[in-house]
Structure formats: C-alpha cells, structure tokens
C-alpha cells in the first residue's frame, strides 16, 4: 500500500493506483472526460489536472500519474480551476452549443462541467465544425461535430469489444474520430461506444427524442437474453422502456452490454405484444376475458389430474426462478405429471446430465470471474463470443490485458480466433467428443496426467482408439493443444450450449470434463469448465428442476407424445418449439394433433398460433423475481413498467392455476423465493432482499470423476455439405426477433458458405439459395466468406421465416445440398 | 480542423502479388506496419485500398487503425500519384521571392491544383512548407531534381523537359 495526502486527507491505496483512483477512494471528485474505469488511462482531456507538492511548477494529469509514497496532492487550487476553465473554453470553441436538441443533455459530462465551472463566456472565437452526420444505420448516430477527441469510443472498441471500428484519422487540426476510409459505421452495433461517449457525439438512434435524460425512471435489472447475466439499468417513462443506461460500476462486466442488451429491449414495447387472452372458437383464436381463458385451462388441467401422464408442460428458461419453481410445483406436485421439460430435452443435456455425471452437480464448477484468473482458455466453438458476447469481452480482456493464452477448437473460425496468440484447431463438424477423447489420449500418451486421478484405466480403455484423424485434425495439432492445456498452471474450458448446438450434449460435457480432471484442472481458481447455458435463466431452470426426473418425458418425447396421442394436454410457457426444436414439420404436426394446448407468451409466436388458449404474458421488465446466470449468480430482476395491456406475469398465471387446481396459493413471488431458499439446497439461506444489486453466487461442492464417453462419428455424405447450426451474434433464441436492434443488424436467416464452395456452386453473396436435407428444404440468403471451412455450411436457427429447423432433425450434423434458387 | 469532406478513395482491382511479397518480407517482425505500408507505397506509388484490406487481414490489424496511420503521416498517399512529383516551396523565404506566382503558373500550365494529379498520371503538384534551401529561393523540385531561383519561364522549361521523359 502507498500512503498519500489529497486535499489534506490521508489515503492508502494499492501501489498500481493513480492519483485519480486514490482521490476517488477517499471520496474526492476529480473532473474527467476521457477516463473510464474499464479502459487504459489515456490522459487526453486534461480536465483532471492536479497539483503535487513534490512536482511543483506544473499541473499533472491525475488519471495517468501513479501514486508514490508521501505524495501531497491538491485537486482544487485557483490555478487548477483556471486551467480547467481554459480546457473547457477550448473544447467549447469548436463544440456546437446545441444542447436543447442534443439527446445527451443532462447526461453530458461537458455540459455538466461547463455548468460546474461556470464557463458562461468564451474568450476565443472560431468557426464550428461542419462534419456530415452519419445517419447511415438506424442504431448509432455519429455527430463528429460534438466530438471532443477523448478517444473512449476507439479505446472501448479496441480494448474490450476487439472490433476496432474507430480510430483517430487525419492529423493536427484536421484530426477527427473516424472509421476505416472515413465511411459510415459498419460494425457489430454493440453500442459500447455510445455508452462511454461523454458528450452527444455518439447517440442511440432508437432513443432519440424519446425523453430527456432526467425524466427517465431508472430501474436496475438483469438482461433477459443470454445466460451471462449482465446487469442493466432500464430507463423508462410513461410505461415504456426507452433505453438502457450505462453504469461503469454495475455488474461483473462493469456495465458493458452487447448489441442485444443495448438495442434489443424494444421487444418489451413492441406493438406485436399480446394484450389480451385468446381462446379458439370455431377454429379461430378470438379475444376472451381472463376468467374465460383460465376457466378453460383449469378445467382441462383438472381433468388431467386423473391421468397425469397425459399432461405435459414445456417452459422457457427465460422465466424467473419463482415462476419456474411454481410451474414445477403445479405440474409435478398438484397435477402429478413428470412430463416437464425445457429445451434441456434437446440441447442443455450438458448441464442437466453431463455436469451431474462428471461433477455431481447440475452446474458449472467454474464462474465467469475464472476467465481472467486463468492462464489458458480452451474455447469450444469459436461462437462462445456469438452466443454470449459479454463473456467474449471477458475473454478479450483476459487475453489482451492479462496475457491469458487462448486455444480454440471449433468447426469454423470466428472473432476469437483473431485474438493475439490465439491458435485455432478447426475440426470436422460434430466431432467435438472425438476431439476431446483424442486430447485425453494425447495427454495420457505424453505422460501429462495429474497425480492421483481415479478411474484412469477405464478412461484409457475408452480412448484407446481415439485418433486425431477422427476429428479431422492432425496428430501434431492435437499433441500441441493437449500439451499447452495440460502444462498450463490454470486452464479453463469454455463450452457454449444451446438449441442451435445439437452436439453439445451430456457426452461432450463429460468428454471435456475428462480432460480437465485428467490434468488436475478442477477445483482451482481460474480452472475448470464453464458450461454456458443459452438463455438468461438456463441455470435457474435446471436448479428449479424443469426437466423430467423419473419416468417423465423429455422435450423430444413430449413432442412424440403429442404426435401419438399419449400427451393430450400441453402447457407451453414461453417456449417456441415450432421454430426452435428440430424438425419443424414433425413438431407442427404433433402440436396440431395434441387435444388441448395452452401457450403463455409475449407474442403470438408460431407455436402460440397453433394453441387452443393463448395467455398474454409479461416481459422481464414488467416483473420482479430472480434469474440465475451461467456463473451461478442469483440476481434480482426488478419491475420497471406496468404490464402491457391485460398481460399477466407467468407467476400470476401459475398462481391462479395452482389455486384453482387445489394447490398452493402465494401472495407474491417473494413468498415463492422464500420457499425456494428453504427447499433447493444450493439456494439455502438466500433472500431476495439479501441479493441486493450485486446478487449472490451460490457455492457448489464438486465431486469430479472421469466418465468415459464414446464418440459418435457421423459418416460424411458424398457430395453434400455438412451443415452446422448455431447462434448469430445479434440474436438469442427466437425472442430477439422482436427487438428492433437485432433485426436491423441481422433480419433474416442465412447460409454461410466458404468462398471455394460458393464459387464451385456459382453462388454469390446475397443470392437466394435452397438448402435441402433429408428432412426438408429451406430458402435463405447466402453469405460467402472465409469463416467456415470448405465443405461446411453454417446457419443460425432463430428465424421463423427460412427457419433452419425445417431441415434439421436433431443430429449433430445435417448433410445438405445447397443450390441457387 | 478542416471542414473539407474526407478524401474519397477509388475502388479498384489491382494485382496483389507485390503487396503480398512486401508483407511476406516483414511478416514476423514486430512493429511491421510502417515498413509494410512503405513497401507497398514503394511498389504501387501509393497505397491502394485493396492492399489495406490485405494488410489488415494478414497482419491482424484493424483496417481502421491502418487508415489512421495512413492519414496521420504525410508520407503516405491513398490516391494514385503522378510519375513526376512537382513540389514548390511556399516557406517564408520563397514566399517573399514570389513563390505564389510560381505555383499559380504551374496550376495554369498543368490544369491541376494543390495535391492533385493530372489525368494522364504524369504530374502531381504539391505546395510544401519548406524544402530547406532558402538561399535558392524561390525553389521547386521535381522528384529528386532541384530547381532554384525559379521564374515563370523556368516553369515552362521544366514542363517541357518532363513532358519528354518516358513514363516508366
């Protein structure tokens, strides 16, 4: 620790702190324009000038000057104030005084400092800038006339997002914050630049002219897209969520969000939201009262009580823990059916089964914080970035700032493969398990097995014939990855799972766990396995028991049950099987066949359109509760706006049903959480109030053991391309289709081909192509690039139109032909 | 700060062989961006847009950053330049000796202004702040050739001389 005096106050700080950090620590505010907690110090704006007694004679920037022992600092002498006023005058010389129409008014550091330092006149005169404003995209407006050259946008885009859209261009008086070739912004549209811009140079276009900053009601909540569990602050007014507000002190991610979190919230206010219950009469869905709709559902479900096996429920892992717990209670407890599942039956087996088999708990043994504490990251699929972009930011930071090594095993290349020192092993699609088995064998062959690993012989036998060739890679590549991984002091495997990844199942989780256990990488900080659930509450759904436990039917079997008549009543809470489950035709037929289906959802989805009763449900912004992130952090979700129309929360719906069916009745969702804390062992001792803003990571007791798994190798089909499905960076599940932001950046399904394949098939970027498999055919636009290797097609699964599940059937790889339409 | 719109860079198809050779030469060197860009300019006479994309891809640098470097250093050019670069000094000594008339004469004879290139790519004209030979003011240079004590007549002589030179 270093001791220094600031404005007469004694303060002790870490030795790598700056004067700015030290002042902040003892509650002294130093004005700043170019500084952000997450970014490297820049020292460009000169607002933070202070006086240090030992360095008499000049003013020094507080944000770039490290503290030294015995330093005596003054932060507000007459000379300092004079200097700061000059800085402001010089900034205001070029800066337009258009605060009345600027969206940043009220949230503008320059405006606030001008007010604070009473700069009410300017001694200088000059011509204002006349840069053209970039309105080329509907999400981010760039008005470089207001730019003060703090460089924050360029720094965040480089240091954290790793996209590098911005840079200083030109020189001297002509310098400006520009893009490549000074063109319009063409990037991921994560909005990180908008969030850190201290003035109104970068604005969110969807928020433009919606509200003045000070009129917004701010509610801290949790993002409802992926499983990362980013905290966000919703800015709402007049019952509408209008924006998300940046707070560098919020969450493990320091307020950082991706394009979905930042620009995807509009689904909450979408005019496509369901506002009233619908009941099918004469074959048509017609508006009905809640009493009527609930009466019908209740009578069907109570009839099911005498034949519980004929009742099934599918829930989305987007509901709160309280809602999922209540759903489990109603269906398993009151009605008595074990036919309960979420997409686990298709894609989350890695969590529900694999983790249990290998670690004894249905959760990741590691946390998100382990990423930056590790020495080496082994990322399965390049898409860890696309499925969970903020985890991607953590990986970027780990690699670029902390020097964490990165190895990627994937069936295609992605953004992570361009990180410094990244080495990517591209394997054949669907061979992930074979690849991990080959890695395990290589670890054994190279004599790198950790001491005292139990069950080694069984694993040895299981991987005896595992070869690199089976995964389509060379023995040298496998040996190198195995050696790097095994010899790293701390190494973390990152495994994304989700509906788009049919091969990421229990076997893969165990195969990956074997490698970690074999090399002693479990139970240490910065080591282990991070299984990344796809949806915001995937972990919560597992914790609340939303999967068949005994003889119950899993999601795929529920669909089969609907088709063959064994399941007569189906309750769907927020799931959209028609678009997201494999084999759309089969799912549609099954759901049309089921006697009675009720769907509670925000929108009239493709699935809801087939229902007998549709119940309008509330979005995350309209309810209180908790979500559990993939890092096992239980966090408070808070109500920001009243329910849209007559919509009710899933808690209200389930509570009403529970009561009507003779089950429990709760006064509020908080009572359910109390019961969760009392009955779910991991949540013991938690209370919603106790979670506060930061949430709580529940502990897991891991009992790791080797679980040998056999690799299934799909035989390649001659003359066909291997299609892998997955997530597009801008989307998550099928809900993001109702967000303006994601739909602007990525509005339609596509098939991504390698340039060589595309030219052989005479397909150009943007061509409409027909992708045909044994299951069906779908028409999508072609994308041509170098990300996917030759012989492979990639397609995201989120879309209702051109929906990829028309051609997939749940196999790891779908062999397809692609032809120009 | 200039209020002029950004320079537009023409899209074109060029042979990237030479650019690839330059990159190969420096690929493993740390801090290789400057020599690579200089090498490319040496080979093509300027830095064509497709080579920027190539450098970005092969050196794993953001294209925006390369553009930032290219627009920062006066030595780089993003548009094709003439075979002969005429530079006229407009520094203090040259200015008082009538540099303005010299530049105006060049403008009139060549039909181009400052930082412009003739359509046949024979000449590029640039006003420069100082060429460091005030004793010879007013001063002009064509590539590495120096012309001191410039007069309007000498402008015509220079143009005649270089009109007669081959383009390669």
Tab-separated table of N, CA and C in Angstrom, chain A residues 37-119:
chain	number	residue	atom	x	y	z
A	37	UNK	N	-13.373	3.549	-16.075
A	37	UNK	CA	-12.812	2.525	-15.204
A	37	UNK	C	-12.259	1.321	-15.969
A	38	UNK	N	-12.954	0.932	-17.029
A	38	UNK	CA	-12.587	-0.293	-17.727
A	38	UNK	C	-11.413	-0.118	-18.687
A	39	UNK	N	-11.133	1.139	-19.062
A	39	UNK	CA	-10.157	1.366	-20.133
A	39	UNK	C	-8.795	1.755	-19.593
A	40	UNK	N	-7.788	1.548	-20.424
A	40	UNK	CA	-6.460	2.000	-20.058
A	40	UNK	C	-6.486	3.517	-19.898
A	41	UNK	N	-5.737	4.068	-18.952
A	41	UNK	CA	-5.678	5.521	-18.816
A	41	UNK	C	-5.180	6.164	-20.110
A	42	UNK	N	-5.696	7.331	-20.404
A	42	UNK	CA	-5.433	7.968	-21.694
A	42	UNK	C	-4.774	9.335	-21.501
A	43	UNK	N	-5.271	10.075	-20.549
A	43	UNK	CA	-4.674	11.375	-20.250
A	43	UNK	C	-4.837	12.385	-21.350
A	44	UNK	N	-5.915	12.295	-22.104
A	44	UNK	CA	-6.066	13.151	-23.270
A	44	UNK	C	-6.855	14.427	-23.045
A	45	UNK	N	-7.745	14.450	-22.049
A	45	UNK	CA	-8.667	15.587	-21.976
A	45	UNK	C	-8.153	16.735	-21.121
A	46	UNK	N	-7.237	16.446	-20.230
A	46	UNK	CA	-6.599	17.472	-19.383
A	46	UNK	C	-7.551	18.137	-18.391
A	47	UNK	N	-8.690	17.513	-18.132
A	47	UNK	CA	-9.592	18.077	-17.132
A	47	UNK	C	-9.150	17.686	-15.728
A	48	UNK	N	-8.391	16.592	-15.618
A	48	UNK	CA	-8.101	16.060	-14.294
A	48	UNK	C	-6.782	16.601	-13.740
A	49	UNK	N	-6.308	17.720	-14.271
A	49	UNK	CA	-5.042	18.290	-13.796
A	49	UNK	C	-5.083	18.578	-12.296
A	50	UNK	N	-4.025	18.180	-11.612
A	50	UNK	CA	-3.917	18.438	-10.172
A	50	UNK	C	-2.501	18.937	-9.864
A	51	UNK	N	-2.346	19.362	-8.623
A	51	UNK	CA	-1.037	19.862	-8.197
A	51	UNK	C	-0.430	18.870	-7.226
A	52	UNK	N	0.833	18.530	-7.427
A	52	UNK	CA	1.520	17.656	-6.488
A	52	UNK	C	2.671	18.460	-5.900
A	53	UNK	N	2.694	18.539	-4.569
A	53	UNK	CA	3.674	19.404	-3.915
A	53	UNK	C	5.103	19.069	-4.338
A	54	UNK	N	5.376	17.751	-4.464
A	54	UNK	CA	6.729	17.331	-4.834
A	54	UNK	C	7.061	17.651	-6.292
A	55	UNK	N	6.064	17.997	-7.087
A	55	UNK	CA	6.294	18.284	-8.504
A	55	UNK	C	5.864	19.717	-8.799
A	56	UNK	N	6.222	20.590	-7.906
A	56	UNK	CA	5.824	21.996	-8.010
A	56	UNK	C	6.211	22.587	-9.360
A	57	UNK	N	5.412	23.490	-9.809
A	57	UNK	CA	5.766	24.188	-11.031
A	57	UNK	C	4.938	23.805	-12.221
A	58	UNK	N	4.248	22.661	-12.150
A	58	UNK	CA	3.390	22.313	-13.284
A	58	UNK	C	2.194	21.504	-12.786
A	59	UNK	N	1.168	21.501	-13.596
A	59	UNK	CA	-0.016	20.714	-13.255
A	59	UNK	C	0.107	19.364	-13.954
A	60	UNK	N	-0.280	18.324	-13.246
A	60	UNK	CA	-0.136	16.997	-13.859
A	60	UNK	C	-1.495	16.275	-13.916
A	61	UNK	N	-1.689	15.442	-14.929
A	61	UNK	CA	-2.967	14.720	-15.036
A	61	UNK	C	-3.089	13.633	-13.963
A	62	UNK	N	-4.199	13.644	-13.249
A	62	UNK	CA	-4.383	12.687	-12.155
A	62	UNK	C	-4.644	11.277	-12.660
A	63	UNK	N	-5.221	11.170	-13.867
A	63	UNK	CA	-5.669	9.840	-14.309
A	63	UNK	C	-4.542	8.991	-14.869
A	64	UNK	N	-3.370	9.599	-15.166
A	64	UNK	CA	-2.274	8.777	-15.695
A	64	UNK	C	-1.061	8.768	-14.777
A	65	UNK	N	-1.140	9.509	-13.665
A	65	UNK	CA	0.026	9.596	-12.791
A	65	UNK	C	-0.106	8.608	-11.628
A	66	UNK	N	0.825	7.653	-11.545
A	66	UNK	CA	0.732	6.700	-10.438
A	66	UNK	C	1.066	7.362	-9.100
A	67	UNK	N	0.489	6.840	-8.054
A	67	UNK	CA	0.760	7.399	-6.727
A	67	UNK	C	2.162	7.001	-6.286
A	68	UNK	N	2.782	7.873	-5.468
A	68	UNK	CA	4.048	7.492	-4.845
A	68	UNK	C	3.945	7.817	-3.350
A	69	UNK	N	4.774	7.175	-2.585
A	69	UNK	CA	4.719	7.308	-1.126
A	69	UNK	C	4.919	8.772	-0.713
A	70	UNK	N	4.053	9.244	0.138
A	70	UNK	CA	4.220	10.578	0.701
A	70	UNK	C	3.771	11.721	-0.192
A	71	UNK	N	3.169	11.395	-1.313
A	71	UNK	CA	2.696	12.417	-2.251
A	71	UNK	C	1.700	13.346	-1.553
A	72	UNK	N	1.817	14.642	-1.823
A	72	UNK	CA	0.836	15.589	-1.278
A	72	UNK	C	0.131	16.249	-2.467
A	73	UNK	N	-1.159	15.997	-2.582
A	73	UNK	CA	-1.898	16.417	-3.778
A	73	UNK	C	-2.968	17.441	-3.418
A	74	UNK	N	-3.089	18.455	-4.253
A	74	UNK	CA	-4.215	19.397	-4.164
A	74	UNK	C	-5.028	19.248	-5.439
A	75	UNK	N	-6.348	19.203	-5.304
A	75	UNK	CA	-7.153	18.997	-6.514
A	75	UNK	C	-7.960	20.232	-6.937
A	76	UNK	N	-8.008	21.252	-6.077
A	76	UNK	CA	-8.818	22.422	-6.478
A	76	UNK	C	-8.198	23.744	-6.044
A	77	UNK	N	-7.012	24.051	-6.505
A	77	UNK	CA	-6.454	25.370	-6.226
A	77	UNK	C	-6.968	26.347	-7.283
A	78	UNK	N	-6.740	27.633	-7.072
A	78	UNK	CA	-7.177	28.631	-8.054
A	78	UNK	C	-6.572	28.359	-9.420
A	79	UNK	N	-5.282	27.962	-9.380
A	79	UNK	CA	-4.585	27.725	-10.646
A	79	UNK	C	-5.205	26.542	-11.400
A	80	UNK	N	-5.561	25.494	-10.635
A	80	UNK	CA	-6.171	24.302	-11.259
A	80	UNK	C	-7.516	24.671	-11.883
A	81	UNK	N	-8.313	25.423	-11.128
A	81	UNK	CA	-9.640	25.814	-11.624
A	81	UNK	C	-9.489	26.634	-12.907
A	82	UNK	N	-8.487	27.517	-12.900
A	82	UNK	CA	-8.237	28.359	-14.076
A	82	UNK	C	-7.869	27.489	-15.292
A	83	UNK	N	-7.017	26.500	-15.031
A	83	UNK	CA	-6.592	25.614	-16.118
A	83	UNK	C	-7.774	24.822	-16.669
A	84	UNK	N	-8.616	24.352	-15.751
A	84	UNK	CA	-9.769	23.555	-16.200
A	84	UNK	C	-10.747	24.408	-16.999
A	85	UNK	N	-10.909	25.650	-16.565
A	85	UNK	CA	-11.787	26.561	-17.307
A	85	UNK	C	-11.258	26.766	-18.725
A	86	UNK	N	-9.943	26.872	-18.817
A	86	UNK	CA	-9.331	27.062	-20.139
A	86	UNK	C	-9.596	25.848	-21.027
A	87	UNK	N	-9.428	24.663	-20.443
A	87	UNK	CA	-9.690	23.436	-21.205
A	87	UNK	C	-11.130	23.457	-21.729
A	88	UNK	N	-12.048	23.850	-20.847
A	88	UNK	CA	-13.459	23.870	-21.256
A	88	UNK	C	-13.704	24.912	-22.338
A	89	UNK	N	-13.072	26.079	-22.177
A	89	UNK	CA	-13.235	27.117	-23.202
A	89	UNK	C	-12.745	26.628	-24.558
A	90	UNK	N	-11.606	25.928	-24.544
A	90	UNK	CA	-11.052	25.434	-25.799
A	90	UNK	C	-11.951	24.352	-26.408
A	91	UNK	N	-12.521	23.512	-25.552
A	91	UNK	CA	-13.434	22.488	-26.070
A	91	UNK	C	-14.691	23.132	-26.650
A	92	UNK	N	-15.165	24.157	-25.947
A	92	UNK	CA	-16.411	24.798	-26.381
A	92	UNK	C	-16.210	25.692	-27.605
A	93	UNK	N	-14.942	25.945	-27.914
A	93	UNK	CA	-14.615	26.755	-29.081
A	93	UNK	C	-15.183	26.104	-30.350
A	94	UNK	N	-14.996	24.787	-30.463
A	94	UNK	CA	-15.453	24.059	-31.642
A	94	UNK	C	-16.792	23.372	-31.399
A	95	UNK	N	-17.056	23.037	-30.151
A	95	UNK	CA	-18.239	22.238	-29.843
A	95	UNK	C	-19.513	23.045	-30.065
A	96	UNK	N	-20.477	22.489	-30.802
A	96	UNK	CA	-21.710	23.248	-31.029
A	96	UNK	C	-22.501	23.412	-29.727
A	97	UNK	N	-23.162	24.532	-29.606
A	97	UNK	CA	-23.971	24.754	-28.399
A	97	UNK	C	-25.404	24.385	-28.761
A	98	UNK	N	-25.593	23.097	-29.039
A	98	UNK	CA	-26.933	22.665	-29.451
A	98	UNK	C	-27.582	21.769	-28.397
A	99	UNK	N	-27.264	22.085	-27.137
A	99	UNK	CA	-27.796	21.276	-26.039
A	99	UNK	C	-29.330	21.099	-26.088
A	100	UNK	N	-30.090	22.091	-26.504
A	100	UNK	CA	-31.542	21.889	-26.489
A	100	UNK	C	-32.011	20.709	-27.343
A	101	UNK	N	-31.285	20.414	-28.420
A	101	UNK	CA	-31.732	19.297	-29.261
A	101	UNK	C	-30.841	18.072	-29.104
A	102	UNK	N	-29.853	18.170	-28.236
A	102	UNK	CA	-28.929	17.045	-28.086
A	102	UNK	C	-29.485	16.053	-27.071
A	103	UNK	N	-29.483	14.774	-27.467
A	103	UNK	CA	-30.021	13.737	-26.600
A	103	UNK	C	-29.195	13.535	-25.335
A	104	UNK	N	-27.943	13.963	-25.391
A	104	UNK	CA	-27.079	13.744	-24.232
A	104	UNK	C	-27.310	14.790	-23.142
A	105	UNK	N	-28.072	15.822	-23.441
A	105	UNK	CA	-28.299	16.875	-22.452
A	105	UNK	C	-28.786	16.260	-21.143
A	106	UNK	N	-28.110	16.605	-20.075
A	106	UNK	CA	-28.458	16.013	-18.783
A	106	UNK	C	-27.562	14.845	-18.447
A	107	UNK	N	-26.975	14.248	-19.476
A	107	UNK	CA	-26.077	13.123	-19.257
A	107	UNK	C	-24.755	13.414	-19.956
A	108	UNK	N	-24.452	14.694	-20.146
A	108	UNK	CA	-23.266	15.087	-20.898
A	108	UNK	C	-22.223	15.632	-19.927
A	109	UNK	N	-21.064	15.004	-19.906
A	109	UNK	CA	-20.020	15.437	-18.973
A	109	UNK	C	-19.547	16.842	-19.288
A	110	UNK	N	-19.488	17.177	-20.573
A	110	UNK	CA	-19.031	18.509	-20.961
A	110	UNK	C	-20.035	19.571	-20.478
A	111	UNK	N	-21.302	19.276	-20.682
A	111	UNK	CA	-22.350	20.202	-20.237
A	111	UNK	C	-22.293	20.374	-18.713
A	112	UNK	N	-22.182	19.262	-18.023
A	112	UNK	CA	-22.162	19.317	-16.562
A	112	UNK	C	-20.947	20.079	-16.040
A	113	UNK	N	-19.786	19.860	-16.678
A	113	UNK	CA	-18.578	20.540	-16.206
A	113	UNK	C	-18.615	22.029	-16.559
A	114	UNK	N	-19.187	22.337	-17.708
A	114	UNK	CA	-19.324	23.746	-18.084
A	114	UNK	C	-20.160	24.485	-17.044
A	115	UNK	N	-21.205	23.806	-16.611
A	115	UNK	CA	-22.082	24.376	-15.573
A	115	UNK	C	-21.328	24.495	-14.251
A	116	UNK	N	-20.653	23.401	-13.887
A	116	UNK	CA	-19.956	23.369	-12.604
A	116	UNK	C	-18.852	24.430	-12.534
A	117	UNK	N	-18.134	24.625	-13.653
A	117	UNK	CA	-17.028	25.578	-13.659
A	117	UNK	C	-17.450	26.969	-14.150
A	118	UNK	N	-18.764	27.126	-14.310
A	118	UNK	CA	-19.344	28.429	-14.651
A	118	UNK	C	-18.672	29.058	-15.870
A	119	UNK	N	-18.461	28.275	-16.900
A	119	UNK	CA	-17.885	28.832	-18.131
A	119	UNK	C	-19.047	29.429	-18.928
